[in-house]
């Protein structure tokens, strides 16, 4: 089995190391030798610690070689990976990639090329690094009905939020610390604004709901607006704040009265109760919780990034692809038969934690409660803190739609009660 590795950075270096160090085991597991034919890089003036004759800057020529059966793409970004993967698939070669950004936007084009050419396209490493979650969703749970996938799928933001929770420091201080320690990139936008998590959410939702989902279908908010005060508010109600990627079925009634099923895919910072399993996922770790009709709740936890952990997932895919090629046959391809519509964020039900500054006088509490009730936002608990002009009301709601909550907040701001809404935090991981 001839293998081409495209990219020799954090992940590529570890993939090449494992390929060379574990050649005998790989041969036994596949049934045939797995031979590294070449490695594509961009720069030639770097000492790579691999034999010079394996290196090339012409990735297209490497992919096209007759003795390459499987292409491992660990370059990242859209181009040239997109055209390289398409060239490989169109030549009937199998592809293993860790490229979530590409998959989240071009999944259809790539999956169709794989289908047309009866080739394997594997991407376990694209979501949550070492953690096996793609294959469980695609294969182990293929006979179940998945209702929800929720997780922490970005280590950089989890490191920052965990550190804010522990130290009480604010966002910019902890972002600087994450950068200093190498957890955040020089340009942290993709991580802190939730783009990376949104790409992974799109991939998870596609697999869980047998529906083609792209990053544009994902509602996204990052963590750059999370304040030390939000963390303190969370701590006061025995919660912490996590950037969650949530994919779930939303069942409700359409305007014509008929039942309907849609899916909601969203990424945002949310309050998570400290006794919820996701609250215990700290630092750069990732975790994904899957809820299915028959399996119940499953939790996957581990290292979501890093060269060696990510290479573990790549190598698992590589062994599968090599076995399939050697014995003939193919792994499961894309499944989009359900084609469920995407529910707009306004229709998505969530619980909320609403903080308000209120004047402490008779009638205000009743007036505030009435504004919630008018829009069908049912209140679970109300707590008043302090007295006089500086009094605070903290309202926790039952499930309500984003649209209803937004209307309530706007109405409160316009009301005669002198209410000022200081923060609205979504609350996840609790029963209604
Ligand atoms: P990286 O360290 O930036 O490495 C990228 C590699 O691609 C470099 O070796 C670079 O060559 C090479 N490259 C860039 N443009 C090229 C071109 N036109 N032709 C040939 N080679 C080219 O990236 P990484 O962190 O290993 O990530 C790779 C992929 O894995 C990305 O899709 C990423 O999202 C995914 N991933 C990474 C992690 C992680 O922890 N790092 C985790 C999960 C998934 P030079 O060395 O010459 O610059």
XYZ file of C-alpha atoms and ligand atoms in Angstrom:
480
model
C 0.000 0.000 0.000
C 1.672 3.192 -1.166
C 0.977 6.257 0.965
C 1.535 9.938 0.185
C 1.507 12.378 3.101
C 0.666 15.960 2.162
C 1.988 18.356 4.825
C 4.716 17.839 7.409
C 3.656 20.199 10.201
C 2.339 19.322 13.679
C 0.219 16.422 12.468
C 2.158 15.326 9.362
C 5.391 14.936 11.331
C 3.702 12.567 13.797
C 1.969 10.604 11.036
C 5.309 10.084 9.293
C 6.944 9.086 12.596
C 4.287 6.438 13.287
C 4.428 5.165 9.699
C 8.176 4.655 10.004
C 8.373 3.446 13.623
C 5.455 1.023 13.453
C 5.901 -0.320 9.938
C 5.918 -3.960 11.109
C 2.701 -3.626 13.162
C 0.993 -1.735 10.352
C 1.964 -4.417 7.874
C 0.486 -7.096 10.143
C -2.715 -5.135 10.760
C -3.298 -4.310 7.112
C -2.061 -7.585 5.645
C 0.406 -5.835 3.325
C 3.325 -3.449 3.784
C 2.338 0.204 4.146
C 5.024 2.141 2.319
C 5.601 5.885 2.544
C 6.164 6.994 -1.066
C 6.595 10.705 -0.498
C 5.824 13.784 1.590
C 4.674 17.102 0.162
C 5.799 20.318 1.851
C 5.807 23.995 0.942
C 9.358 25.019 1.937
C 12.563 23.257 1.050
C 14.947 25.195 3.282
C 13.965 23.376 6.498
C 15.679 20.426 8.148
C 12.850 17.889 8.533
C 14.603 14.841 9.963
C 13.261 12.624 7.154
C 15.141 11.288 4.120
C 15.495 14.074 1.553
C 14.389 11.847 -1.303
C 10.923 11.518 0.252
C 10.286 15.265 0.146
C 8.690 17.198 -2.698
C 7.081 20.584 -3.166
C 4.961 19.226 -6.019
C 2.008 17.755 -4.153
C -0.030 17.235 -7.348
C 2.687 15.108 -8.935
C 2.984 13.054 -5.731
C -0.771 12.422 -5.616
C -0.730 11.358 -9.286
C 2.018 8.741 -8.857
C 0.969 5.223 -9.858
C 2.481 3.712 -6.722
C 0.372 5.912 -4.390
C -2.846 4.191 -3.260
C -3.773 6.347 -0.273
C -3.362 10.095 0.213
C -3.152 11.621 3.713
C -3.948 15.334 3.573
C -2.634 17.263 6.596
C -1.920 20.645 5.002
C -5.057 22.448 6.203
C -7.135 25.232 4.626
C -9.184 25.109 1.432
C -6.641 25.252 -1.413
C -4.631 23.332 -2.439
C -6.140 20.570 -0.235
C -9.480 20.665 -2.059
C -8.027 20.138 -5.527
C -5.481 17.610 -4.256
C -8.183 15.513 -2.560
C -10.429 15.693 -5.619
C -7.529 14.630 -7.853
C -6.799 11.679 -5.554
C -10.453 10.563 -5.365
C -10.951 10.976 -9.109
C -7.952 8.691 -9.633
C -9.651 6.096 -7.393
C -7.283 6.633 -4.462
C -8.460 6.665 -0.867
C -8.106 9.836 1.146
C -7.590 10.449 4.854
C -7.849 14.056 5.984
C -7.854 16.042 9.250
C -9.166 19.148 7.507
C -12.393 20.272 9.237
C -12.468 23.669 7.529
C -12.508 22.017 4.106
C -14.985 19.301 5.054
C -17.405 21.761 6.640
C -17.679 23.785 3.432
C -17.078 21.232 0.665
C -18.396 18.022 2.152
C -20.843 17.498 -0.730
C -18.297 17.887 -3.509
C -15.764 15.644 -1.778
C -18.280 12.983 -0.733
C -19.731 12.846 -4.250
C -16.274 12.397 -5.764
C -15.603 9.565 -3.294
C -18.952 7.951 -4.162
C -18.456 8.272 -7.930
C -15.026 6.700 -7.750
C -15.920 4.076 -5.123
C -13.085 5.434 -2.980
C -12.791 5.899 0.790
C -12.827 9.384 2.293
C -12.029 9.211 6.010
C -11.819 12.130 8.450
C -11.815 10.929 12.054
C -9.107 13.478 12.934
C -11.201 16.419 11.718
C -13.333 16.435 14.881
C -11.908 16.380 18.405
C -8.398 15.128 17.555
C -7.676 11.736 19.058
C -11.232 11.146 20.263
C -13.081 8.563 18.193
C -16.422 10.190 17.479
C -16.770 10.176 13.688
C -16.620 6.389 13.402
C -18.977 5.800 16.374
C -21.551 8.126 14.777
C -21.099 6.692 11.282
C -20.843 3.025 12.158
C -21.434 2.011 15.784
C -24.644 4.063 16.011
C -25.793 3.404 12.437
C -28.704 1.352 13.796
C -29.807 3.849 16.434
C -31.496 7.232 16.273
C -29.260 10.036 17.501
C -31.160 12.932 19.066
C -28.408 15.172 20.316
C -24.678 15.645 20.088
C -23.199 18.272 22.372
C -19.634 18.884 23.254
C -16.546 20.895 23.875
C -14.667 20.572 20.605
C -12.177 23.438 20.789
C -9.282 23.140 23.205
C -8.089 26.753 22.916
C -11.369 28.251 24.078
C -11.787 25.598 26.747
C -8.346 26.426 28.084
C -9.233 30.138 28.236
C -12.644 29.616 29.877
C -11.258 27.088 32.383
C -8.486 29.533 33.316
C -10.995 32.408 33.672
C -13.097 30.196 35.930
C -10.141 29.199 38.082
C -8.460 32.576 38.422
C -11.255 35.152 38.058
C -9.108 36.876 35.411
C -10.690 38.446 32.362
C -10.768 37.171 28.780
C -7.892 39.192 27.331
C -5.538 38.184 30.151
C -6.252 34.487 29.673
C -6.059 34.748 25.869
C -2.552 36.204 26.309
C -1.686 33.309 28.627
C -3.034 30.761 26.088
C -0.919 32.379 23.366
C 2.178 32.354 25.605
C 1.720 28.638 26.328
C 1.145 27.770 22.667
C -2.562 26.873 23.081
C -3.695 29.818 20.943
C -2.374 30.731 17.516
C -0.954 34.152 16.693
C -4.288 34.910 15.001
C -6.774 33.253 17.372
C -9.925 34.303 15.452
C -10.869 30.839 14.152
C -10.823 29.464 17.681
C -12.108 32.306 19.875
C -14.877 33.391 17.498
C -16.158 29.830 17.235
C -15.419 29.159 13.539
C -13.389 26.034 14.310
C -16.090 24.657 16.613
C -18.765 25.523 14.016
C -16.936 23.531 11.326
C -16.782 20.534 13.672
C -20.451 20.972 14.628
C -21.384 20.883 10.922
C -19.489 17.603 10.481
C -21.022 16.057 13.620
C -24.549 17.124 12.645
C -24.158 15.696 9.117
C -23.196 12.319 10.584
C -25.713 12.300 13.444
C -28.748 13.327 11.392
C -27.973 11.884 7.928
C -28.289 15.369 6.492
C -25.778 17.485 4.604
C -24.827 20.379 6.887
C -22.239 23.063 6.157
C -20.598 25.655 8.409
C -23.038 28.293 7.085
C -25.916 26.333 8.681
C -24.389 26.697 12.136
C -25.391 29.558 14.440
C -22.136 30.809 15.954
C -21.025 33.009 18.827
C -17.466 32.949 20.159
C -16.062 33.633 23.612
C -14.458 37.055 23.070
C -17.387 38.792 24.798
C -17.434 36.506 27.856
C -16.512 38.569 30.914
C -15.052 37.776 34.316
C -18.455 38.868 35.645
C -20.203 36.186 33.549
C -17.959 33.576 35.153
C -18.714 35.015 38.604
C -22.460 34.936 37.848
C -22.086 31.339 36.726
C -20.173 30.413 39.882
C -22.900 31.982 42.042
C -25.424 29.500 40.620
C -22.994 26.561 40.777
C -22.271 26.634 37.047
C -19.292 27.302 34.829
C -19.164 28.691 31.274
C -18.204 26.442 28.338
C -18.120 27.007 24.590
C -20.514 24.309 23.436
C -21.195 22.872 20.016
C -24.757 21.575 20.048
C -26.504 19.572 17.342
C -30.053 18.481 18.117
C -33.371 17.485 16.708
C -36.075 20.096 17.228
C -39.603 18.725 17.092
C -42.457 21.224 17.074
C -45.614 22.161 15.189
C -45.575 24.047 11.883
C -47.875 27.025 11.193
C -50.392 24.711 9.511
C -50.580 22.600 12.689
C -48.659 19.619 11.342
C -45.828 18.112 13.388
C -42.414 18.864 12.018
C -38.847 17.789 12.680
C -35.854 20.019 12.066
C -32.302 20.202 13.343
C -30.561 22.972 15.199
C -26.791 23.359 15.071
C -25.201 26.032 17.203
C -22.005 27.089 18.891
C -22.020 29.512 21.816
C -20.760 30.002 25.341
C -23.298 28.670 27.849
C -23.727 28.080 31.549
C -23.165 24.424 32.418
C -24.015 23.120 35.923
C -20.917 21.986 37.781
C -22.343 18.496 38.239
C -22.760 18.023 34.457
C -20.022 15.826 32.904
C -19.004 18.596 30.465
C -18.255 20.969 33.360
C -15.401 18.698 34.424
C -13.698 18.933 31.023
C -10.934 21.420 31.657
C -7.910 22.875 29.943
C -7.232 21.833 26.369
C -9.301 18.627 26.611
C -12.361 17.928 24.480
C -15.490 15.888 25.146
C -18.543 14.965 23.131
C -21.798 13.663 24.590
C -24.072 11.750 22.241
C -27.679 10.955 23.122
C -29.442 8.244 21.154
C -32.799 6.505 21.502
C -31.450 3.094 22.427
C -27.842 3.667 23.437
C -28.846 6.414 25.861
C -26.094 8.856 26.764
C -22.512 8.190 25.605
C -19.559 10.367 26.460
C -16.287 10.577 24.549
C -13.397 12.357 26.240
C -9.730 12.970 25.475
C -7.139 15.080 23.754
C -8.779 17.138 21.053
C -5.615 18.401 19.373
C -1.852 18.074 19.213
C 0.363 16.309 16.710
C 0.505 12.822 18.210
C -3.153 12.573 19.362
C -4.372 13.777 15.968
C -1.979 11.396 14.201
C -3.556 8.526 16.179
C -6.914 9.266 14.530
C -5.275 9.707 11.104
C -3.475 6.367 11.452
C -6.700 4.574 12.425
C -8.278 5.854 9.210
C -5.189 4.951 7.226
C -5.262 1.335 8.430
C -8.980 1.092 7.549
C -8.431 2.581 4.099
C -5.443 0.305 3.465
C -7.367 -2.812 4.534
C -10.273 -1.888 2.307
C -7.958 -1.378 -0.645
C -6.039 -4.579 0.021
C -9.035 -6.860 0.479
C -11.335 -4.970 -1.873
C -14.386 -3.066 -0.691
C -15.074 0.264 0.803
C -16.149 1.852 4.086
C -19.493 3.622 4.455
C -19.827 6.808 2.431
C -21.858 9.950 3.072
C -25.444 9.392 4.254
C -27.833 12.275 3.551
C -31.132 10.455 3.058
C -32.940 12.241 5.925
C -32.279 15.773 4.532
C -33.744 17.428 7.617
C -34.340 21.185 7.392
C -32.312 23.502 9.613
C -34.307 25.304 12.322
C -33.484 29.029 12.476
C -31.935 30.152 15.754
C -35.096 32.116 16.619
C -37.081 28.852 16.752
C -34.512 27.046 18.870
C -35.566 26.326 22.448
C -33.022 26.923 25.219
C -33.102 27.871 28.888
C -31.833 31.320 29.910
C -30.278 33.003 32.868
C -31.281 36.680 32.744
C -29.589 39.225 35.008
C -31.325 42.540 35.584
C -30.702 45.697 37.536
C -34.110 46.747 38.973
C -35.399 49.423 41.320
C -36.572 47.710 44.506
C -40.182 48.914 44.694
C -43.608 47.283 44.879
C -45.004 46.030 41.581
C -41.699 45.724 39.723
C -41.326 41.981 40.229
C -44.910 41.344 39.102
C -44.384 43.627 36.087
C -41.193 41.854 35.075
C -42.823 38.432 35.486
C -45.743 39.584 33.320
C -43.414 40.558 30.454
C -41.975 37.027 30.466
C -45.433 35.426 30.670
C -46.851 37.533 27.812
C -44.330 35.913 25.458
C -44.738 32.400 26.820
C -41.351 32.433 28.490
C -42.040 30.419 31.594
C -39.968 31.267 34.672
C -38.274 28.514 36.659
C -36.716 30.588 39.470
C -36.415 34.256 40.440
C -33.857 35.524 42.896
C -33.460 39.054 44.185
C -30.072 40.213 45.361
C -29.518 43.471 47.226
C -32.083 46.181 47.873
C -32.894 49.749 46.902
C -31.753 51.214 43.590
C -28.938 48.660 43.225
C -31.154 45.574 43.492
C -30.588 42.738 41.036
C -33.086 40.217 39.776
C -31.865 36.915 38.409
C -34.469 35.036 36.389
C -33.900 31.473 35.191
C -36.381 30.367 32.541
C -37.714 27.032 31.396
C -37.194 26.158 27.723
C -38.134 29.093 25.498
C -37.292 30.079 21.954
C -34.554 32.614 21.194
C -37.128 34.810 19.479
C -39.432 34.898 22.525
C -36.568 35.646 24.888
C -35.181 38.406 22.642
C -38.649 40.029 22.513
C -38.940 39.808 26.285
C -35.554 41.464 26.802
C -36.463 44.250 24.355
C -39.808 44.788 26.105
C -38.151 44.948 29.527
C -35.710 47.573 28.279
C -38.676 49.671 27.045
C -40.840 49.080 30.101
C -41.891 51.590 32.748
C -40.181 49.591 35.528
C -36.683 50.997 35.037
C -35.228 47.557 34.346
C -31.820 47.219 32.795
C -30.894 43.748 31.510
C -27.192 43.339 32.275
C -26.600 39.868 30.848
C -28.396 36.994 29.178
C -26.634 33.654 29.372
C -27.926 30.455 27.867
C -28.149 27.525 30.231
C -27.431 23.998 28.985
C -27.287 20.580 30.525
C -30.236 20.880 32.894
C -33.659 19.379 32.794
C -36.577 21.701 31.971
P 0.801 22.936 10.146
O 1.650 22.615 11.332
O 0.591 24.351 9.773
O 1.418 22.155 8.893
C 0.971 22.349 7.584
C 1.929 21.632 6.639
O 1.417 21.766 5.315
C 3.340 22.207 6.632
O 4.292 21.179 6.630
C 3.398 22.995 5.318
O 4.667 22.987 4.706
C 2.479 22.157 4.461
N 1.967 22.924 3.331
C 1.365 24.119 3.322
N 1.024 24.485 2.077
C 1.439 23.490 1.280
C 1.382 23.271 -0.122
N 0.833 24.171 -0.944
N 1.915 22.116 -0.622
C 2.483 21.217 0.197
N 2.560 21.360 1.539
C 2.048 22.477 2.061
O -0.651 22.298 10.308
P -1.123 21.159 11.350
O -1.308 21.760 12.691
O -0.262 19.951 11.196
O -2.595 20.854 10.790
C -2.803 20.123 9.609
C -4.277 19.778 9.438
O -4.695 19.007 10.552
C -5.210 21.002 9.398
O -6.286 20.728 8.530
C -5.716 21.096 10.817
O -6.985 21.712 10.906
C -5.821 19.615 11.163
N -5.781 19.351 12.586
C -4.728 19.803 13.328
C -4.677 19.549 14.673
C -3.520 20.026 15.513
O -3.544 19.811 16.730
N -2.526 20.654 14.939
C -5.732 18.843 15.287
C -6.794 18.363 14.505
C -6.792 18.620 13.143
P 5.933 23.726 5.343
O 6.333 22.843 6.519
O 6.912 23.699 4.269
O 5.467 25.073 5.743
